[in-house]
Amino acid sequence: MKKIALITGAKGGIGSAITSQLVEDGFRVIATHSVGKRECAQKWFEENNFTKDTVRLFELDVTDTNQCAERLVTLLQEEGTVDVVINNAGITKDGVFKKMTPQAWKDVIDTNLNSVFNVTQPLFAPMCEKGGGRVINISSVNGIKGQFGQTNYSAAKAGMIGFTKALAAEGARSGVTVNAVAPGYTMTPMVAQMKPEALEFIQSQIPMGRLAESEEIAKAVSFLVSDAGAYITGETLSVNGGLYMQ
Ligand code: CAA
């Protein structure tokens, strides 16, 4: 029987690489996409040559607490179990704090942080009852160091790290590990949206002199969900080319 991993924001840059990696690792992946994006998700599914056995598209509004509770309970009944949860969905609404609108604050906190509660809560108790599971939160270097123009994003990504440590303490006795991966600047559509001069400046500060490939982030996730990562919990694994060293 294949283990089942659910990933939010699956068709994004990093999400897509993680989905492909987990399929390669032998998982059945529940790939969530936002409401109304079925067609786009189907196109992504076909472009990546996934099969119905290995990837199931699953519509989920990660910002909607009630919908997540209902749909994830149904998913558990249909699939029998979820062994791994990867909270990957995220957006940016960058801007200096003086000009940040309440909506830009709320949208980023809802999608990047409140989603972690919404998605993890229905799946965590069943994992504990079963006596094992993995939760991976995709944070960011900017949640660790703080980034000019990203008070909303940095707050959400730092919140994910606090959540990781607290939930790791709660899951440990039941064999459920909870870890974060903190990517640096990665070649994704999200980073491609940045002002070229801002990105150029950041790139000049990366000791390795280049952005990360999404596959490099996916390998870190793959390790943490593998048997080799069984004794690691409450940790944040940075994959940032040396941009920030703690
Ligand atoms: N530190 C200090 N001052 C800075 C600064 C920095 N890092 N960056 C800009 N400033 C200064 C500028 O020099 C400028 O000063 P003056 O007014 O004296 O000239 C002032 O702040 C305003 O800067 P901008 O012209 O850049 O302001 P803007 O309103 O046009 O743009 C911004 C604001 C959109 C936030 C832009 O600064 C920016 O894109 N910053 C980078 C944000 C970033 O890193 N986003 C990452 C997105 S990808 C991601 O988040 C994935 C991940 O996890 C890594």
PDB file of C-alpha atoms and ligand atoms in Angstrom:
ATOM      1  CA  MET A   1       0.000   0.000   0.000  1.00  0.00           C
ATOM      2  CA  LYS A   2       1.275   3.429  -0.948  1.00  0.00           C
ATOM      3  CA  LYS A   3       1.586   6.000   1.818  1.00  0.00           C
ATOM      4  CA  ILE A   4      -0.610   9.041   1.297  1.00  0.00           C
ATOM      5  CA  ALA A   5       0.727  12.602   1.329  1.00  0.00           C
ATOM      6  CA  LEU A   6      -1.451  15.692   1.060  1.00  0.00           C
ATOM      7  CA  ILE A   7       0.143  18.875  -0.237  1.00  0.00           C
ATOM      8  CA  THR A   8      -1.500  22.293  -0.470  1.00  0.00           C
ATOM      9  CA  GLY A   9      -0.634  24.636  -3.313  1.00  0.00           C
ATOM     10  CA  ALA A  10       0.559  21.605  -5.244  1.00  0.00           C
ATOM     11  CA  LYS A  11       0.769  23.154  -8.676  1.00  0.00           C
ATOM     12  CA  GLY A  12       2.948  26.094  -7.632  1.00  0.00           C
ATOM     13  CA  GLY A  13       6.692  26.168  -8.299  1.00  0.00           C
ATOM     14  CA  ILE A  14       7.867  24.438  -5.134  1.00  0.00           C
ATOM     15  CA  GLY A  15       4.612  22.470  -4.728  1.00  0.00           C
ATOM     16  CA  SER A  16       4.963  20.953  -8.145  1.00  0.00           C
ATOM     17  CA  ALA A  17       8.534  19.822  -7.472  1.00  0.00           C
ATOM     18  CA  ILE A  18       7.503  18.319  -4.126  1.00  0.00           C
ATOM     19  CA  THR A  19       4.586  16.481  -5.754  1.00  0.00           C
ATOM     20  CA  SER A  20       6.866  14.969  -8.412  1.00  0.00           C
ATOM     21  CA  GLN A  21       9.455  14.017  -5.805  1.00  0.00           C
ATOM     22  CA  LEU A  22       6.904  12.306  -3.567  1.00  0.00           C
ATOM     23  CA  VAL A  23       5.477  10.393  -6.522  1.00  0.00           C
ATOM     24  CA  GLU A  24       9.039   9.254  -7.282  1.00  0.00           C
ATOM     25  CA  ASP A  25       9.400   8.269  -3.616  1.00  0.00           C
ATOM     26  CA  GLY A  26       6.345   6.006  -3.934  1.00  0.00           C
ATOM     27  CA  PHE A  27       3.632   8.130  -2.331  1.00  0.00           C
ATOM     28  CA  ARG A  28       0.080   8.643  -3.515  1.00  0.00           C
ATOM     29  CA  VAL A  29      -0.246  12.438  -3.458  1.00  0.00           C
ATOM     30  CA  ILE A  30      -3.418  14.392  -2.749  1.00  0.00           C
ATOM     31  CA  ALA A  31      -2.706  17.622  -4.585  1.00  0.00           C
ATOM     32  CA  THR A  32      -4.921  20.478  -3.473  1.00  0.00           C
ATOM     33  CA  HIS A  33      -5.831  23.400  -5.669  1.00  0.00           C
ATOM     34  CA  SER A  34      -7.933  26.460  -4.933  1.00  0.00           C
ATOM     35  CA  VAL A  35     -11.622  26.754  -5.712  1.00  0.00           C
ATOM     36  CA  GLY A  36     -12.415  27.304  -9.399  1.00  0.00           C
ATOM     37  CA  LYS A  37      -8.949  26.193 -10.549  1.00  0.00           C
ATOM     38  CA  ARG A  38      -9.894  22.653 -11.593  1.00  0.00           C
ATOM     39  CA  GLU A  39      -9.141  23.173 -15.268  1.00  0.00           C
ATOM     40  CA  CYS A  40      -5.763  24.705 -14.567  1.00  0.00           C
ATOM     41  CA  ALA A  41      -4.974  21.860 -12.142  1.00  0.00           C
ATOM     42  CA  GLN A  42      -6.008  19.263 -14.712  1.00  0.00           C
ATOM     43  CA  LYS A  43      -3.650  20.847 -17.252  1.00  0.00           C
ATOM     44  CA  TRP A  44      -0.812  20.692 -14.696  1.00  0.00           C
ATOM     45  CA  PHE A  45      -1.673  17.037 -13.981  1.00  0.00           C
ATOM     46  CA  GLU A  46      -1.458  16.161 -17.677  1.00  0.00           C
ATOM     47  CA  GLU A  47       1.693  18.181 -18.345  1.00  0.00           C
ATOM     48  CA  ASN A  48       3.445  16.266 -15.569  1.00  0.00           C
ATOM     49  CA  ASN A  49       2.198  12.882 -16.810  1.00  0.00           C
ATOM     50  CA  PHE A  50       0.713  12.022 -13.421  1.00  0.00           C
ATOM     51  CA  THR A  51      -1.685   9.092 -13.183  1.00  0.00           C
ATOM     52  CA  LYS A  52      -4.855   8.781 -11.099  1.00  0.00           C
ATOM     53  CA  ASP A  53      -3.133   6.174  -8.927  1.00  0.00           C
ATOM     54  CA  THR A  54      -0.325   8.506  -7.997  1.00  0.00           C
ATOM     55  CA  VAL A  55      -1.927  11.976  -7.876  1.00  0.00           C
ATOM     56  CA  ARG A  56      -5.461  12.942  -6.922  1.00  0.00           C
ATOM     57  CA  LEU A  57      -6.542  16.527  -7.558  1.00  0.00           C
ATOM     58  CA  PHE A  58      -8.503  17.892  -4.622  1.00  0.00           C
ATOM     59  CA  GLU A  59     -10.259  21.255  -4.522  1.00  0.00           C
ATOM     60  CA  LEU A  60      -9.763  22.989  -1.177  1.00  0.00           C
ATOM     61  CA  ASP A  61     -10.003  26.579  -0.020  1.00  0.00           C
ATOM     62  CA  VAL A  62      -7.257  26.516   2.599  1.00  0.00           C
ATOM     63  CA  THR A  63      -8.502  29.813   4.067  1.00  0.00           C
ATOM     64  CA  ASP A  64     -11.942  28.356   4.852  1.00  0.00           C
ATOM     65  CA  THR A  65     -11.900  26.616   8.241  1.00  0.00           C
ATOM     66  CA  ASN A  66     -15.294  24.928   7.913  1.00  0.00           C
ATOM     67  CA  GLN A  67     -14.708  23.748   4.367  1.00  0.00           C
ATOM     68  CA  CYS A  68     -11.345  22.248   5.328  1.00  0.00           C
ATOM     69  CA  ALA A  69     -12.871  20.438   8.308  1.00  0.00           C
ATOM     70  CA  GLU A  70     -15.668  18.966   6.184  1.00  0.00           C
ATOM     71  CA  ARG A  71     -13.689  18.093   3.072  1.00  0.00           C
ATOM     72  CA  LEU A  72     -10.709  16.623   4.906  1.00  0.00           C
ATOM     73  CA  VAL A  73     -12.896  14.353   7.029  1.00  0.00           C
ATOM     74  CA  THR A  74     -14.481  13.098   3.793  1.00  0.00           C
ATOM     75  CA  LEU A  75     -11.028  12.643   2.280  1.00  0.00           C
ATOM     76  CA  LEU A  76      -9.967  10.521   5.261  1.00  0.00           C
ATOM     77  CA  GLN A  77     -13.019   8.312   4.785  1.00  0.00           C
ATOM     78  CA  GLU A  78     -12.341   7.943   1.068  1.00  0.00           C
ATOM     79  CA  GLU A  79      -8.594   7.346   1.264  1.00  0.00           C
ATOM     80  CA  GLY A  80      -8.520   5.524   4.612  1.00  0.00           C
ATOM     81  CA  THR A  81      -5.617   7.599   5.945  1.00  0.00           C
ATOM     82  CA  VAL A  82      -3.323  10.561   5.360  1.00  0.00           C
ATOM     83  CA  ASP A  83       0.266   9.852   6.437  1.00  0.00           C
ATOM     84  CA  VAL A  84       1.943  13.136   5.498  1.00  0.00           C
ATOM     85  CA  VAL A  85       0.655  16.720   5.418  1.00  0.00           C
ATOM     86  CA  ILE A  86       2.647  19.390   3.607  1.00  0.00           C
ATOM     87  CA  ASN A  87       1.487  22.942   4.199  1.00  0.00           C
ATOM     88  CA  ASN A  88       2.890  24.622   1.138  1.00  0.00           C
ATOM     89  CA  ALA A  89       0.191  27.034  -0.117  1.00  0.00           C
ATOM     90  CA  GLY A  90       1.398  30.596   0.044  1.00  0.00           C
ATOM     91  CA  ILE A  91       1.083  34.009  -1.572  1.00  0.00           C
ATOM     92  CA  THR A  92       2.914  37.326  -1.404  1.00  0.00           C
ATOM     93  CA  LYS A  93       1.420  40.817  -1.254  1.00  0.00           C
ATOM     94  CA  ASP A  94       4.630  42.780  -0.763  1.00  0.00           C
ATOM     95  CA  GLY A  95       4.769  46.435   0.138  1.00  0.00           C
ATOM     96  CA  VAL A  96       6.390  48.679   2.705  1.00  0.00           C
ATOM     97  CA  PHE A  97       4.497  48.601   5.992  1.00  0.00           C
ATOM     98  CA  LYS A  98       3.559  52.302   5.877  1.00  0.00           C
ATOM     99  CA  LYS A  99       1.566  51.614   2.711  1.00  0.00           C
ATOM    100  CA  MET A 100       0.345  48.084   3.476  1.00  0.00           C
ATOM    101  CA  THR A 101      -3.442  47.763   3.308  1.00  0.00           C
ATOM    102  CA  PRO A 102      -5.344  45.748   5.934  1.00  0.00           C
ATOM    103  CA  GLN A 103      -6.452  43.473   3.073  1.00  0.00           C
ATOM    104  CA  ALA A 104      -2.846  42.718   2.018  1.00  0.00           C
ATOM    105  CA  TRP A 105      -2.088  41.842   5.641  1.00  0.00           C
ATOM    106  CA  LYS A 106      -5.186  39.668   6.060  1.00  0.00           C
ATOM    107  CA  ASP A 107      -4.875  37.824   2.750  1.00  0.00           C
ATOM    108  CA  VAL A 108      -1.299  36.764   3.433  1.00  0.00           C
ATOM    109  CA  ILE A 109      -1.977  35.723   7.028  1.00  0.00           C
ATOM    110  CA  ASP A 110      -5.083  33.773   5.954  1.00  0.00           C
ATOM    111  CA  THR A 111      -3.452  31.943   3.068  1.00  0.00           C
ATOM    112  CA  ASN A 112      -0.019  31.362   4.559  1.00  0.00           C
ATOM    113  CA  LEU A 113      -0.702  30.887   8.276  1.00  0.00           C
ATOM    114  CA  ASN A 114      -4.384  30.357   9.109  1.00  0.00           C
ATOM    115  CA  SER A 115      -4.377  27.694   6.397  1.00  0.00           C
ATOM    116  CA  VAL A 116      -1.895  25.714   8.463  1.00  0.00           C
ATOM    117  CA  PHE A 117      -4.446  25.459  11.263  1.00  0.00           C
ATOM    118  CA  ASN A 118      -7.300  24.737   8.858  1.00  0.00           C
ATOM    119  CA  VAL A 119      -5.532  21.918   7.032  1.00  0.00           C
ATOM    120  CA  THR A 120      -3.538  20.331   9.844  1.00  0.00           C
ATOM    121  CA  GLN A 121      -6.199  20.160  12.506  1.00  0.00           C
ATOM    122  CA  PRO A 122      -8.575  17.651  10.875  1.00  0.00           C
ATOM    123  CA  LEU A 123      -5.635  15.370   9.960  1.00  0.00           C
ATOM    124  CA  PHE A 124      -3.445  15.566  13.073  1.00  0.00           C
ATOM    125  CA  ALA A 125      -5.657  13.684  15.566  1.00  0.00           C
ATOM    126  CA  PRO A 126      -6.131  10.690  13.227  1.00  0.00           C
ATOM    127  CA  MET A 127      -2.337  10.573  12.725  1.00  0.00           C
ATOM    128  CA  CYS A 128      -1.801  10.487  16.490  1.00  0.00           C
ATOM    129  CA  GLU A 129      -4.426   7.773  16.907  1.00  0.00           C
ATOM    130  CA  LYS A 130      -2.742   5.716  14.208  1.00  0.00           C
ATOM    131  CA  GLY A 131       0.616   6.180  15.966  1.00  0.00           C
ATOM    132  CA  GLY A 132       2.561   7.970  13.247  1.00  0.00           C
ATOM    133  CA  GLY A 133       2.659  10.684  10.646  1.00  0.00           C
ATOM    134  CA  ARG A 134       4.579  13.644   9.307  1.00  0.00           C
ATOM    135  CA  VAL A 135       3.704  17.321   9.063  1.00  0.00           C
ATOM    136  CA  ILE A 136       5.954  19.578   6.985  1.00  0.00           C
ATOM    137  CA  ASN A 137       5.458  23.340   6.915  1.00  0.00           C
ATOM    138  CA  ILE A 138       7.023  25.230   4.034  1.00  0.00           C
ATOM    139  CA  SER A 139       8.241  28.413   5.719  1.00  0.00           C
ATOM    140  CA  SER A 140      10.843  30.804   4.261  1.00  0.00           C
ATOM    141  CA  VAL A 141      14.212  32.380   4.913  1.00  0.00           C
ATOM    142  CA  ASN A 142      12.190  35.577   5.256  1.00  0.00           C
ATOM    143  CA  GLY A 143      10.299  34.149   8.224  1.00  0.00           C
ATOM    144  CA  ILE A 144      13.654  33.719   9.956  1.00  0.00           C
ATOM    145  CA  LYS A 145      15.488  36.903   9.035  1.00  0.00           C
ATOM    146  CA  GLY A 146      12.610  39.313   8.234  1.00  0.00           C
ATOM    147  CA  GLN A 147      12.494  40.930   4.803  1.00  0.00           C
ATOM    148  CA  PHE A 148      12.078  44.601   3.903  1.00  0.00           C
ATOM    149  CA  GLY A 149       8.636  44.963   2.272  1.00  0.00           C
ATOM    150  CA  GLN A 150       7.255  41.704   3.694  1.00  0.00           C
ATOM    151  CA  THR A 151       5.895  42.325   7.191  1.00  0.00           C
ATOM    152  CA  ASN A 152       2.835  40.222   6.352  1.00  0.00           C
ATOM    153  CA  TYR A 153       4.753  37.364   4.723  1.00  0.00           C
ATOM    154  CA  SER A 154       7.583  37.327   7.272  1.00  0.00           C
ATOM    155  CA  ALA A 155       5.043  37.289  10.136  1.00  0.00           C
ATOM    156  CA  ALA A 156       3.153  34.355   8.590  1.00  0.00           C
ATOM    157  CA  LYS A 157       6.305  32.379   7.813  1.00  0.00           C
ATOM    158  CA  ALA A 158       7.722  32.998  11.309  1.00  0.00           C
ATOM    159  CA  GLY A 159       4.354  31.908  12.716  1.00  0.00           C
ATOM    160  CA  MET A 160       4.691  28.615  10.875  1.00  0.00           C
ATOM    161  CA  ILE A 161       7.989  27.993  12.652  1.00  0.00           C
ATOM    162  CA  GLY A 162       6.475  28.608  16.117  1.00  0.00           C
ATOM    163  CA  PHE A 163       3.570  26.352  15.184  1.00  0.00           C
ATOM    164  CA  THR A 164       6.032  23.662  14.062  1.00  0.00           C
ATOM    165  CA  LYS A 165       7.820  23.583  17.407  1.00  0.00           C
ATOM    166  CA  ALA A 166       4.634  23.615  19.490  1.00  0.00           C
ATOM    167  CA  LEU A 167       2.902  20.896  17.475  1.00  0.00           C
ATOM    168  CA  ALA A 168       6.095  18.808  17.434  1.00  0.00           C
ATOM    169  CA  ALA A 169       5.926  18.733  21.237  1.00  0.00           C
ATOM    170  CA  GLU A 170       2.313  17.559  21.061  1.00  0.00           C
ATOM    171  CA  GLY A 171       2.896  14.902  18.400  1.00  0.00           C
ATOM    172  CA  ALA A 172       6.143  13.385  19.646  1.00  0.00           C
ATOM    173  CA  ARG A 173       4.680  10.748  21.978  1.00  0.00           C
ATOM    174  CA  SER A 174       2.408   9.526  19.194  1.00  0.00           C
ATOM    175  CA  GLY A 175       5.187   9.240  16.651  1.00  0.00           C
ATOM    176  CA  VAL A 176       4.022  12.244  14.633  1.00  0.00           C
ATOM    177  CA  THR A 177       6.920  14.467  13.617  1.00  0.00           C
ATOM    178  CA  VAL A 178       6.435  18.116  12.698  1.00  0.00           C
ATOM    179  CA  ASN A 179       9.147  20.049  10.863  1.00  0.00           C
ATOM    180  CA  ALA A 180       9.552  23.150   8.723  1.00  0.00           C
ATOM    181  CA  VAL A 181      11.584  23.654   5.588  1.00  0.00           C
ATOM    182  CA  ALA A 182      12.709  27.241   5.015  1.00  0.00           C
ATOM    183  CA  PRO A 183      13.549  27.810   1.353  1.00  0.00           C
ATOM    184  CA  GLY A 184      15.620  30.735   0.247  1.00  0.00           C
ATOM    185  CA  TYR A 185      14.872  32.553  -3.004  1.00  0.00           C
ATOM    186  CA  THR A 186      13.839  29.840  -5.451  1.00  0.00           C
ATOM    187  CA  MET A 187      13.218  29.882  -9.208  1.00  0.00           C
ATOM    188  CA  THR A 188       9.412  30.022  -9.079  1.00  0.00           C
ATOM    189  CA  PRO A 189       6.659  32.220 -10.526  1.00  0.00           C
ATOM    190  CA  MET A 190       6.421  33.890  -7.082  1.00  0.00           C
ATOM    191  CA  VAL A 191      10.018  35.080  -7.210  1.00  0.00           C
ATOM    192  CA  ALA A 192       9.705  35.941 -10.910  1.00  0.00           C
ATOM    193  CA  GLN A 193       7.027  38.512  -9.916  1.00  0.00           C
ATOM    194  CA  MET A 194       9.580  40.559  -7.960  1.00  0.00           C
ATOM    195  CA  LYS A 195      10.905  43.878  -9.165  1.00  0.00           C
ATOM    196  CA  PRO A 196      14.058  42.920 -11.143  1.00  0.00           C
ATOM    197  CA  GLU A 197      16.257  45.370  -9.202  1.00  0.00           C
ATOM    198  CA  ALA A 198      15.064  43.965  -5.839  1.00  0.00           C
ATOM    199  CA  LEU A 199      15.776  40.401  -6.986  1.00  0.00           C
ATOM    200  CA  GLU A 200      19.155  41.372  -8.420  1.00  0.00           C
ATOM    201  CA  PHE A 201      20.125  42.939  -5.085  1.00  0.00           C
ATOM    202  CA  ILE A 202      19.065  39.848  -3.149  1.00  0.00           C
ATOM    203  CA  GLN A 203      20.883  37.538  -5.534  1.00  0.00           C
ATOM    204  CA  SER A 204      24.071  39.542  -4.987  1.00  0.00           C
ATOM    205  CA  GLN A 205      23.764  38.699  -1.272  1.00  0.00           C
ATOM    206  CA  ILE A 206      23.450  34.930  -1.660  1.00  0.00           C
ATOM    207  CA  PRO A 207      26.838  33.360  -0.890  1.00  0.00           C
ATOM    208  CA  MET A 208      26.219  30.613  -3.465  1.00  0.00           C
ATOM    209  CA  GLY A 209      25.458  33.333  -6.035  1.00  0.00           C
ATOM    210  CA  ARG A 210      22.332  31.708  -7.420  1.00  0.00           C
ATOM    211  CA  LEU A 211      18.681  31.042  -6.645  1.00  0.00           C
ATOM    212  CA  ALA A 212      17.553  27.609  -5.470  1.00  0.00           C
ATOM    213  CA  GLU A 213      15.997  25.124  -7.857  1.00  0.00           C
ATOM    214  CA  SER A 214      12.562  23.922  -6.680  1.00  0.00           C
ATOM    215  CA  GLU A 215      13.891  20.355  -6.806  1.00  0.00           C
ATOM    216  CA  GLU A 216      16.460  21.256  -4.134  1.00  0.00           C
ATOM    217  CA  ILE A 217      13.629  22.201  -1.769  1.00  0.00           C
ATOM    218  CA  ALA A 218      11.728  19.035  -2.684  1.00  0.00           C
ATOM    219  CA  LYS A 219      14.744  16.866  -1.760  1.00  0.00           C
ATOM    220  CA  ALA A 220      14.758  18.348   1.757  1.00  0.00           C
ATOM    221  CA  VAL A 221      11.069  17.509   2.156  1.00  0.00           C
ATOM    222  CA  SER A 222      11.690  14.030   0.797  1.00  0.00           C
ATOM    223  CA  PHE A 223      14.366  13.442   3.420  1.00  0.00           C
ATOM    224  CA  LEU A 224      12.215  14.667   6.302  1.00  0.00           C
ATOM    225  CA  VAL A 225       9.280  12.429   5.358  1.00  0.00           C
ATOM    226  CA  SER A 226      11.481   9.391   4.733  1.00  0.00           C
ATOM    227  CA  ASP A 227      12.422   6.771   7.327  1.00  0.00           C
ATOM    228  CA  ALA A 228      15.813   8.501   7.573  1.00  0.00           C
ATOM    229  CA  GLY A 229      14.077  11.550   9.095  1.00  0.00           C
ATOM    230  CA  ALA A 230      12.137   9.625  11.746  1.00  0.00           C
ATOM    231  CA  TYR A 231      13.951  11.088  14.777  1.00  0.00           C
ATOM    232  CA  ILE A 232      13.896  14.718  13.596  1.00  0.00           C
ATOM    233  CA  THR A 233      11.086  16.855  14.976  1.00  0.00           C
ATOM    234  CA  GLY A 234      10.453  20.520  15.747  1.00  0.00           C
ATOM    235  CA  GLU A 235      13.269  21.537  13.406  1.00  0.00           C
ATOM    236  CA  THR A 236      13.509  24.075  10.621  1.00  0.00           C
ATOM    237  CA  LEU A 237      15.711  22.972   7.761  1.00  0.00           C
ATOM    238  CA  SER A 238      17.057  25.965   5.825  1.00  0.00           C
ATOM    239  CA  VAL A 239      17.752  25.481   2.110  1.00  0.00           C
ATOM    240  CA  ASN A 240      18.953  28.951   1.198  1.00  0.00           C
ATOM    241  CA  GLY A 241      22.428  28.856  -0.367  1.00  0.00           C
ATOM    242  CA  GLY A 242      23.858  30.544   2.738  1.00  0.00           C
ATOM    243  CA  LEU A 243      21.646  33.658   2.467  1.00  0.00           C
ATOM    244  CA  TYR A 244      21.016  33.524   6.190  1.00  0.00           C
ATOM    245  CA  MET A 245      22.937  31.394   8.675  1.00  0.00           C
ATOM    246  CA  GLN A 246      21.591  31.035  12.202  1.00  0.00           C
TER     247      GLN A 246
HETATM  248  N1  CAA B   1      16.631  47.701   3.150  1.00  0.00           N
HETATM  249  C1  CAA B   1      16.531  49.004   3.412  1.00  0.00           C
HETATM  250  N2  CAA B   1      15.969  49.903   2.573  1.00  0.00           N
HETATM  251  C2  CAA B   1      15.473  49.417   1.427  1.00  0.00           C
HETATM  252  C3  CAA B   1      15.524  48.045   1.098  1.00  0.00           C
HETATM  253  C4  CAA B   1      16.146  47.177   2.015  1.00  0.00           C
HETATM  254  N3  CAA B   1      16.253  45.859   1.781  1.00  0.00           N
HETATM  255  N4  CAA B   1      14.939  47.870  -0.084  1.00  0.00           N
HETATM  256  C5  CAA B   1      14.502  49.086  -0.489  1.00  0.00           C
HETATM  257  N5  CAA B   1      14.854  50.031   0.428  1.00  0.00           N
HETATM  258  C6  CAA B   1      14.606  51.457   0.363  1.00  0.00           C
HETATM  259  C7  CAA B   1      14.824  51.975  -1.042  1.00  0.00           C
HETATM  260  O1  CAA B   1      16.193  52.274  -1.233  1.00  0.00           O
HETATM  261  C8  CAA B   1      13.937  53.188  -1.085  1.00  0.00           C
HETATM  262  O2  CAA B   1      14.584  54.246  -0.412  1.00  0.00           O
HETATM  263  P1  CAA B   1      14.433  55.753  -0.948  1.00  0.00           P
HETATM  264  O3  CAA B   1      12.963  56.036  -0.886  1.00  0.00           O
HETATM  265  O4  CAA B   1      15.251  56.528   0.027  1.00  0.00           O
HETATM  266  O5  CAA B   1      14.960  55.714  -2.347  1.00  0.00           O
HETATM  267  C9  CAA B   1      12.743  52.784  -0.212  1.00  0.00           C
HETATM  268  O6  CAA B   1      13.217  51.715   0.637  1.00  0.00           O
HETATM  269  C10 CAA B   1      11.573  52.278  -1.032  1.00  0.00           C
HETATM  270  O7  CAA B   1      12.003  51.131  -1.776  1.00  0.00           O
HETATM  271  P2  CAA B   1      11.350  50.708  -3.141  1.00  0.00           P
HETATM  272  O8  CAA B   1      11.597  51.741  -4.189  1.00  0.00           O
HETATM  273  O9  CAA B   1      11.770  49.316  -3.461  1.00  0.00           O
HETATM  274  O10 CAA B   1       9.791  50.781  -2.744  1.00  0.00           O
HETATM  275  P3  CAA B   1       8.588  50.276  -3.563  1.00  0.00           P
HETATM  276  O11 CAA B   1       7.375  50.729  -2.817  1.00  0.00           O
HETATM  277  O12 CAA B   1       8.717  50.562  -5.008  1.00  0.00           O
HETATM  278  O13 CAA B   1       8.714  48.663  -3.443  1.00  0.00           O
HETATM  279  C11 CAA B   1       8.817  46.541  -2.405  1.00  0.00           C
HETATM  280  C12 CAA B   1       8.579  48.042  -2.199  1.00  0.00           C
HETATM  281  C13 CAA B   1       7.788  45.987  -3.406  1.00  0.00           C
HETATM  282  C14 CAA B   1       8.584  45.855  -1.074  1.00  0.00           C
HETATM  283  C15 CAA B   1      10.238  46.302  -2.928  1.00  0.00           C
HETATM  284  O14 CAA B   1      11.143  46.897  -2.049  1.00  0.00           O
HETATM  285  C16 CAA B   1      10.580  44.850  -3.043  1.00  0.00           C
HETATM  286  O15 CAA B   1      10.196  44.168  -3.995  1.00  0.00           O
HETATM  287  N6  CAA B   1      11.337  44.293  -2.052  1.00  0.00           N
HETATM  288  C17 CAA B   1      11.718  42.892  -2.014  1.00  0.00           C
HETATM  289  C18 CAA B   1      10.616  42.078  -1.358  1.00  0.00           C
HETATM  290  C19 CAA B   1      10.982  40.593  -1.423  1.00  0.00           C
HETATM  291  O16 CAA B   1      12.092  40.181  -1.155  1.00  0.00           O
HETATM  292  N7  CAA B   1       9.992  39.756  -1.774  1.00  0.00           N
HETATM  293  C20 CAA B   1      10.225  38.364  -1.908  1.00  0.00           C
HETATM  294  C21 CAA B   1       9.128  37.745  -2.746  1.00  0.00           C
HETATM  295  S1  CAA B   1       9.440  36.028  -3.090  1.00  0.00           S
HETATM  296  C22 CAA B   1       9.244  35.263  -1.628  1.00  0.00           C
HETATM  297  O17 CAA B   1       8.781  35.806  -0.675  1.00  0.00           O
HETATM  298  C23 CAA B   1       9.638  33.817  -1.569  1.00  0.00           C
HETATM  299  C24 CAA B   1      10.502  33.547  -0.411  1.00  0.00           C
HETATM  300  O18 CAA B   1      10.037  32.952   0.542  1.00  0.00           O
HETATM  301  C25 CAA B   1      11.913  33.929  -0.423  1.00  0.00           C
END
